[in-house]
Amino acid sequence: MMSVDGGVGGVGASASTRTSETPAESVASQLVRDNTVDGQLDTAGLAAGVRAQTEADPEFGASVIGELDAQLTPVERGQLAAALETANDNGPDRTELIADVAQIGLDIVGIVDPTGIADISNAAISVARGNWLDAAISVAGVLPLVGDAAKLGKLGGWAQTLSNAVDLAKVDAGFRAAVEPGLRQLADALDAAPLDMLPASARETLEGIRTKLDEVLDGGADAAARAANNLAGAGTRTGRVGNNSATWTLDAQGRPTRGQATLTELHDGTPRSSAEQRAQSATGRSGDPGDQGGHIIGHRFLPDQGTVNMFPQAGQFNNSAYRTMENEWASWIEAGGEVRVDVQLSGYNGARPSDVDVSYEVFNAQGEKVYSNFEMFENQAGQTFDRVSTADIRAMLNP
């Protein structure tokens, strides 16, 4: 047990050395002083001191943690919580990991949840598990900015915990089945979190966590999809939603090189599933900075087809020229036409194609071709598309 003036070197001292002259507040203050160097708090050293106090006298240790909560900044509290979480060298405990994953998900939900319900629920779980500092952080999280700042201090611990959980899920099918619901909930929370509003270092850490989750979630889903379609990298895959259908061609690396579709109806308003959102995020991250997970055949035509219908697409290209072209297809369909599309991707550099060539034909209700077009795009900003007006579309389909 560390005495008030014993510093870190006194961690092994007996708990009996503590007297009424060394209350929890004094011990907490001394721990902070002993572990502050050049104005920077050594949270790993502080965590070691806290653990020593708690092991020697759990009740007094809890009081010390409570006093530290009052003395530390929100970010320092989060960093201490992270250090306490990762200080156990006995290897990952499966039950604890599952609970940790669930609480990390609630932490992230709490960042965007204005009601504070997620933070209150998280605090209750922390109390039940005896994690008093985490409980305090979750309660603070009900107050905007204060608790969220503390959560950002826990990012390093989150990353390590999730890495342990994902690595174990890869080799232990039973653990994967138990932890996967929590991992998917966490992935959904990350997809909804306003990462752009966070500091760059925090955003990069959370994006790294999201990529780590893809290793066991999206990676497993893609492998299952390939097996279901008898694919080993190269091959084809088909999809149908309502009366719309498509065929995608994949190369030996599993990258889509062609998408052909027949479109006669719209599915506007169909929400993107969490799996589709994760696939889009992963696809965008696999390309250049600023890329998005662009659909080969728009989601409004063929909802939720996954990565086979996506490629890393320059954001400005996706949101301007390509979308304008899709808007024209939608207008043909709304006017009663059938659109047959052929998209070819080439010039791959890793996961990213450099060239997108699109041809399409439009047929009227009598099966007569009334219009055709061919466009050659580069996968970069500055692309343009001059669409056919709605009035001209109606005139061609109904002369």
C-alpha positions as MATLAB code, in Angstrom:
seq = 'MMSVDGGVGGVGASASTRTSETPAESVASQLVRDNTVDGQLDTAGLAAGVRAQTEADPEFGASVIGELDAQLTPVERGQLAAALETANDNGPDRTELIADVAQIGLDIVGIVDPTGIADISNAAISVARGNWLDAAISVAGVLPLVGDAAKLGKLGGWAQTLSNAVDLAKVDAGFRAAVEPGLRQLADALDAAPLDMLPASARETLEGIRTKLDEVLDGGADAAARAANNLAGAGTRTGRVGNNSATWTLDAQGRPTRGQATLTELHDGTPRSSAEQRAQSATGRSGDPGDQGGHIIGHRFLPDQGTVNMFPQAGQFNNSAYRTMENEWASWIEAGGEVRVDVQLSGYNGARPSDVDVSYEVFNAQGEKVYSNFEMFENQAGQTFDRVSTADIRAMLNP';
ca = [
       0.000    0.000    0.000;
       1.395    3.389   -0.890;
       1.676    5.941    1.848;
       0.858    9.552    1.152;
       4.516   10.458    0.752;
       5.735    7.117   -0.507;
       5.330    7.822   -4.239;
       5.259    5.080   -6.807;
       8.084    3.331   -5.014;
       5.753    2.771   -2.056;
       3.237    0.687   -3.980;
       4.238   -2.449   -2.143;
       3.854   -0.990    1.360;
       1.390   -2.512    3.777;
      -2.172   -1.264    3.952;
      -1.684   -0.938    7.703;
       0.539    2.105    7.140;
      -2.526    4.091    6.127;
      -3.870    6.190    8.992;
      -6.630    8.700    9.482;
      -4.056   11.278    8.410;
      -4.034    9.860    4.884;
      -7.640    9.982    3.596;
      -8.579    9.011    0.070;
      -8.384   12.607   -1.085;
      -4.777   12.939    0.065;
      -3.773    9.612   -1.440;
      -5.403   10.571   -4.752;
      -3.566   13.905   -4.763;
      -0.256   12.212   -3.971;
      -0.768    9.660   -6.750;
      -1.372   12.467   -9.221;
       1.747   14.348   -8.078;
       3.936   11.250   -8.176;
       2.833   10.427  -11.691;
       3.055   13.897  -13.231;
       6.249   14.676  -15.132;
       6.803   18.038  -16.813;
       3.126   18.790  -16.512;
       2.069   15.518  -18.222;
       0.140   12.857  -16.322;
       1.503    9.304  -16.650;
      -1.834    7.484  -16.656;
      -0.182    4.056  -16.849;
       1.775    4.786  -13.649;
      -1.325    6.259  -12.046;
      -3.306    3.140  -12.960;
      -0.633    0.959  -11.320;
      -0.938    2.971   -8.127;
      -4.746    2.786   -8.191;
      -4.678   -0.967   -8.737;
      -2.278   -1.390   -5.800;
      -4.617    0.585   -3.569;
      -7.651   -1.396   -4.704;
      -5.987   -4.789   -4.318;
      -4.876   -3.958   -0.777;
      -8.202   -2.467    0.300;
     -11.039   -2.518   -2.273;
     -13.272   -0.151   -0.322;
     -10.552    2.426    0.170;
      -9.412    1.970   -3.429;
     -12.914    2.805   -4.620;
     -12.784    5.984   -2.544;
      -9.445    6.928   -4.092;
     -10.926    6.436   -7.561;
     -13.828    8.659   -6.607;
     -11.430   11.394   -5.477;
      -9.398   11.059   -8.682;
     -12.588   11.593  -10.649;
     -12.874   15.024   -9.034;
      -9.218   15.932   -9.535;
      -8.593   14.864  -13.129;
      -9.711   16.512  -16.339;
     -12.306   14.659  -18.445;
      -9.680   13.436  -20.905;
      -7.367   12.309  -18.067;
     -10.263   10.373  -16.520;
     -10.820    8.623  -19.805;
      -7.124    7.827  -20.174;
      -7.010    6.424  -16.655;
     -10.033    4.246  -17.342;
      -8.356    2.958  -20.502;
      -5.131    2.218  -18.601;
      -7.034    0.357  -15.903;
      -8.833   -1.703  -18.540;
      -5.611   -2.788  -20.245;
      -3.468   -3.319  -17.157;
      -4.460   -6.975  -16.691;
      -1.712   -9.196  -18.159;
      -3.555  -12.484  -17.742;
      -4.893  -12.506  -21.318;
      -8.385  -11.668  -22.528;
     -11.260  -13.033  -20.485;
     -14.099  -13.994  -22.821;
     -16.928  -12.907  -20.551;
     -15.218   -9.618  -19.766;
     -14.495   -8.964  -23.448;
     -18.148   -9.448  -24.383;
     -19.189   -7.003  -21.654;
     -16.440   -4.572  -22.702;
     -17.628   -4.609  -26.326;
     -21.186   -3.858  -25.218;
     -20.056   -0.939  -23.058;
     -17.825    0.538  -25.752;
     -20.848    0.504  -28.052;
     -22.900    2.362  -25.439;
     -20.076    4.869  -24.989;
     -20.095    5.658  -28.703;
     -23.894    5.760  -28.869;
     -23.743    8.199  -25.952;
     -21.739   10.641  -28.056;
     -24.672   11.120  -30.451;
     -27.595   10.309  -28.126;
     -29.097   13.592  -26.869;
     -31.278   11.846  -24.269;
     -28.413   10.457  -22.184;
     -30.139    7.058  -21.995;
     -27.093    5.203  -23.347;
     -24.779    6.876  -20.822;
     -27.113    6.130  -17.920;
     -27.384    2.484  -19.006;
     -23.624    2.289  -19.325;
     -23.134    3.721  -15.850;
     -25.430    1.068  -14.393;
     -23.437   -1.695  -16.096;
     -20.164   -0.220  -14.836;
     -21.448   -0.117  -11.263;
     -22.590   -3.733  -11.525;
     -19.112   -4.716  -12.757;
     -17.385   -2.669  -10.066;
     -15.891   -0.200  -12.580;
     -16.489    2.945  -10.567;
     -14.425    5.281  -12.712;
     -16.166    4.165  -15.888;
     -19.493    4.716  -14.148;
     -18.467    8.252  -13.283;
     -17.436    8.931  -16.875;
     -20.744    7.608  -18.194;
     -22.699    9.774  -15.752;
     -20.604   12.773  -16.819;
     -21.434   11.849  -20.396;
     -25.017   12.903  -19.796;
     -23.574   16.444  -19.749;
     -22.624   17.443  -23.320;
     -18.896   17.791  -24.077;
     -17.652   17.006  -20.545;
     -18.330   13.281  -20.611;
     -17.578   13.001  -24.320;
     -14.122   14.476  -23.723;
     -13.528   11.782  -21.103;
     -14.621    9.107  -23.567;
     -12.091   10.358  -26.100;
      -9.421    9.736  -23.483;
     -10.427    6.063  -23.514;
      -9.763    5.623  -27.244;
      -6.501    3.745  -26.774;
      -8.181    1.279  -24.428;
     -11.099    0.838  -26.811;
      -8.743    0.047  -29.689;
      -6.868   -2.584  -27.666;
     -10.053   -4.179  -26.330;
     -11.610   -4.399  -29.785;
      -8.387   -5.790  -31.241;
      -8.415   -8.528  -28.609;
     -12.084   -9.305  -29.265;
     -11.715   -9.419  -33.069;
      -8.558  -11.550  -32.956;
     -10.212  -14.038  -30.600;
     -13.387  -14.124  -32.712;
     -11.313  -15.130  -35.751;
     -10.093  -18.337  -34.097;
     -12.875  -19.170  -31.633;
     -16.235  -19.840  -33.303;
     -18.073  -20.024  -29.973;
     -16.745  -16.673  -28.833;
     -17.522  -15.149  -32.223;
     -21.155  -16.258  -31.981;
     -21.408  -14.697  -28.523;
     -19.645  -11.418  -29.272;
     -20.824  -10.767  -32.847;
     -24.110   -9.028  -31.860;
     -22.098   -6.574  -29.769;
     -19.553   -6.056  -32.541;
     -22.313   -5.328  -35.052;
     -24.001   -2.916  -32.648;
     -20.653   -1.203  -32.179;
     -20.142   -0.993  -35.951;
     -23.600    0.591  -36.314;
     -22.748    3.108  -33.579;
     -19.507    4.054  -35.331;
     -21.338    4.458  -38.630;
     -23.732    6.906  -36.938;
     -21.115    8.801  -34.907;
     -20.179   12.307  -36.178;
     -16.522   11.434  -36.751;
     -15.916   14.568  -38.824;
     -16.602   16.670  -35.733;
     -13.882   14.966  -33.681;
     -10.170   15.855  -33.428;
      -8.085   14.238  -36.176;
      -6.322   11.827  -33.803;
      -9.626   10.675  -32.306;
     -11.218   10.312  -35.726;
      -8.291    8.238  -37.004;
      -8.432    5.937  -33.980;
     -12.164    5.347  -34.387;
     -11.748    4.744  -38.116;
      -9.025    2.220  -37.251;
     -11.429    0.472  -34.878;
     -14.030    0.399  -37.639;
     -11.523   -1.165  -40.030;
     -10.641   -3.761  -37.398;
     -14.309   -4.685  -37.062;
     -14.481   -5.222  -40.823;
     -11.957   -8.036  -40.448;
     -14.488  -10.221  -38.677;
     -17.810   -8.735  -39.866;
     -17.595   -7.641  -43.506;
     -14.749  -10.023  -44.269;
     -16.774  -12.986  -43.068;
     -19.879  -11.808  -44.916;
     -17.970  -11.390  -48.175;
     -16.449  -14.852  -47.864;
     -19.879  -16.362  -47.253;
     -21.306  -14.512  -50.244;
     -18.545  -15.786  -52.505;
     -19.077  -19.344  -51.287;
     -22.824  -19.077  -51.873;
     -22.170  -18.009  -55.447;
     -19.481  -20.651  -56.014;
     -16.887  -17.940  -56.485;
     -13.169  -18.125  -55.775;
     -12.255  -14.538  -56.575;
     -13.023  -14.358  -60.281;
     -16.540  -15.128  -61.497;
     -19.971  -13.595  -61.631;
     -22.689  -12.759  -59.177;
     -26.304  -11.935  -59.838;
     -28.835   -9.883  -57.924;
     -32.518   -9.072  -58.218;
     -34.832   -6.666  -56.396;
     -38.414   -6.657  -57.657;
     -38.292   -6.521  -61.446;
     -34.763   -5.104  -61.560;
     -31.862   -7.490  -62.092;
     -28.090   -7.286  -62.473;
     -24.995   -9.357  -63.123;
     -21.556   -8.377  -61.858;
     -18.240   -9.700  -63.157;
     -15.322  -10.035  -60.719;
     -11.629  -10.411  -61.476;
      -9.201  -12.814  -59.764;
      -8.853  -10.401  -56.817;
     -12.616  -10.265  -56.347;
     -12.851   -6.697  -57.680;
     -15.890   -5.799  -59.800;
     -14.912   -5.069  -63.391;
     -18.371   -4.924  -64.949;
     -21.968   -4.397  -63.893;
     -24.884   -5.051  -66.253;
     -28.454   -4.316  -65.220;
     -32.002   -4.146  -66.546;
     -34.032   -1.533  -64.695;
     -37.772   -0.947  -64.881;
     -38.700    0.303  -61.399;
     -37.426    2.493  -58.574;
     -36.914    1.624  -54.926;
     -36.502    5.154  -53.633;
     -36.779    5.393  -49.867;
     -35.505    1.879  -49.205;
     -33.190    2.385  -46.203;
     -29.617    1.177  -46.369;
     -29.081   -1.745  -44.020;
     -26.273   -1.535  -41.475;
     -24.364   -4.141  -43.504;
     -24.701   -1.978  -46.627;
     -23.486    1.094  -44.740;
     -20.494   -0.822  -43.396;
     -19.697   -2.099  -46.894;
     -19.811    1.470  -48.236;
     -17.530    2.728  -45.475;
     -15.048   -0.089  -46.013;
     -15.067    0.391  -49.788;
     -14.493    4.127  -49.485;
     -11.599    3.611  -47.051;
      -9.944    1.174  -49.468;
      -9.459    3.925  -52.061;
      -7.884    7.368  -52.047;
      -8.542   10.104  -49.466;
     -11.954   11.600  -50.163;
     -13.278    8.484  -51.881;
     -16.724    7.092  -51.113;
     -18.213    3.648  -51.472;
     -19.884    4.417  -54.807;
     -22.532    2.104  -56.236;
     -22.074    0.694  -59.719;
     -25.857    0.410  -60.036;
     -27.461    2.934  -57.685;
     -29.013    1.802  -54.406;
     -32.358    3.267  -55.526;
     -32.440    0.650  -58.291;
     -30.886   -2.374  -56.511;
     -30.835   -1.913  -52.737;
     -28.383   -3.701  -50.436;
     -26.195   -5.716  -52.812;
     -23.009   -5.219  -50.796;
     -19.436   -4.735  -51.981;
     -19.972   -6.524  -55.296;
     -21.945   -3.444  -56.394;
     -19.394   -0.896  -55.151;
     -16.028    0.630  -55.934;
     -13.928    3.379  -54.336;
     -15.268    6.450  -56.130;
     -14.077   10.044  -55.938;
     -16.632   11.799  -53.744;
     -17.245   14.741  -56.065;
     -17.662   12.409  -59.058;
     -20.106   10.230  -57.120;
     -22.188   13.179  -55.965;
     -22.255   15.110  -59.246;
     -21.828   13.531  -62.684;
     -22.600    9.940  -61.717;
     -25.640   10.939  -59.679;
     -26.914   13.157  -62.495;
     -26.686   10.203  -64.868;
     -28.603    8.024  -62.401;
     -31.213   10.755  -62.096;
     -31.713   10.526  -65.852;
     -32.158    6.730  -65.611;
     -34.765    7.304  -62.904;
     -36.628    9.753  -65.147;
     -36.711    7.226  -67.999;
     -38.142    4.623  -65.623;
     -40.727    7.015  -64.157;
     -41.912    7.791  -67.691;
     -42.444    4.086  -68.399;
     -39.127    3.160  -70.023;
     -36.781    0.212  -69.509;
     -33.097    1.078  -69.025;
     -30.377   -1.456  -69.820;
     -27.067   -0.435  -68.289;
     -23.514   -1.674  -68.825;
     -20.779   -0.230  -66.551;
     -17.151   -1.254  -67.062;
     -14.388   -0.500  -64.517;
     -10.714   -0.597  -65.506;
      -7.279    0.773  -64.684;
      -7.198   -0.695  -61.210;
      -4.590    0.477  -58.705;
      -5.202   -1.790  -55.767;
      -8.914   -1.615  -54.963;
      -9.506    1.531  -57.009;
     -10.365    1.727  -60.739;
      -9.229    4.812  -62.645;
     -11.721    4.585  -65.539;
     -15.499    4.149  -65.551;
     -17.134    3.574  -68.932;
     -20.938    3.546  -69.039;
     -23.253    2.632  -71.894;
     -27.013    2.373  -71.648;
     -30.034    1.878  -73.874;
     -33.663    2.808  -73.305;
     -36.670    0.858  -74.590;
     -40.333    1.864  -74.675;
     -43.319   -0.258  -73.670;
     -43.370   -1.860  -77.129;
     -39.762   -3.037  -76.763;
     -38.426   -0.492  -79.255;
     -35.100    1.203  -78.543;
     -35.683    4.943  -78.316;
     -32.345    6.178  -76.972;
     -28.746    5.084  -76.317;
     -25.699    6.771  -74.827;
     -22.056    6.069  -74.029;
     -19.983    7.989  -71.477;
     -16.305    7.675  -70.556;
     -15.505    8.970  -67.063;
     -12.284    9.263  -65.096;
     -12.573    8.368  -61.422;
     -11.786   11.855  -60.201;
     -13.379   15.215  -59.508;
     -14.396   17.483  -62.369;
     -16.428   14.967  -64.381;
     -19.579   16.250  -66.097;
     -22.741   14.742  -67.527;
     -25.402   16.480  -69.638;
     -28.634   14.647  -69.018;
     -31.704   14.378  -71.233;
     -34.494   16.597  -69.972;
     -37.648   15.090  -68.521;
     -39.714   16.710  -71.286;
     -37.568   15.107  -74.003;
     -37.717   11.760  -72.229;
     -41.517   11.819  -72.228;
     -41.593   12.898  -75.869;
     -39.333   10.018  -76.958;
     -41.244    7.396  -74.985;
     -44.659    8.703  -76.041;
     -44.281   10.253  -79.524;
];
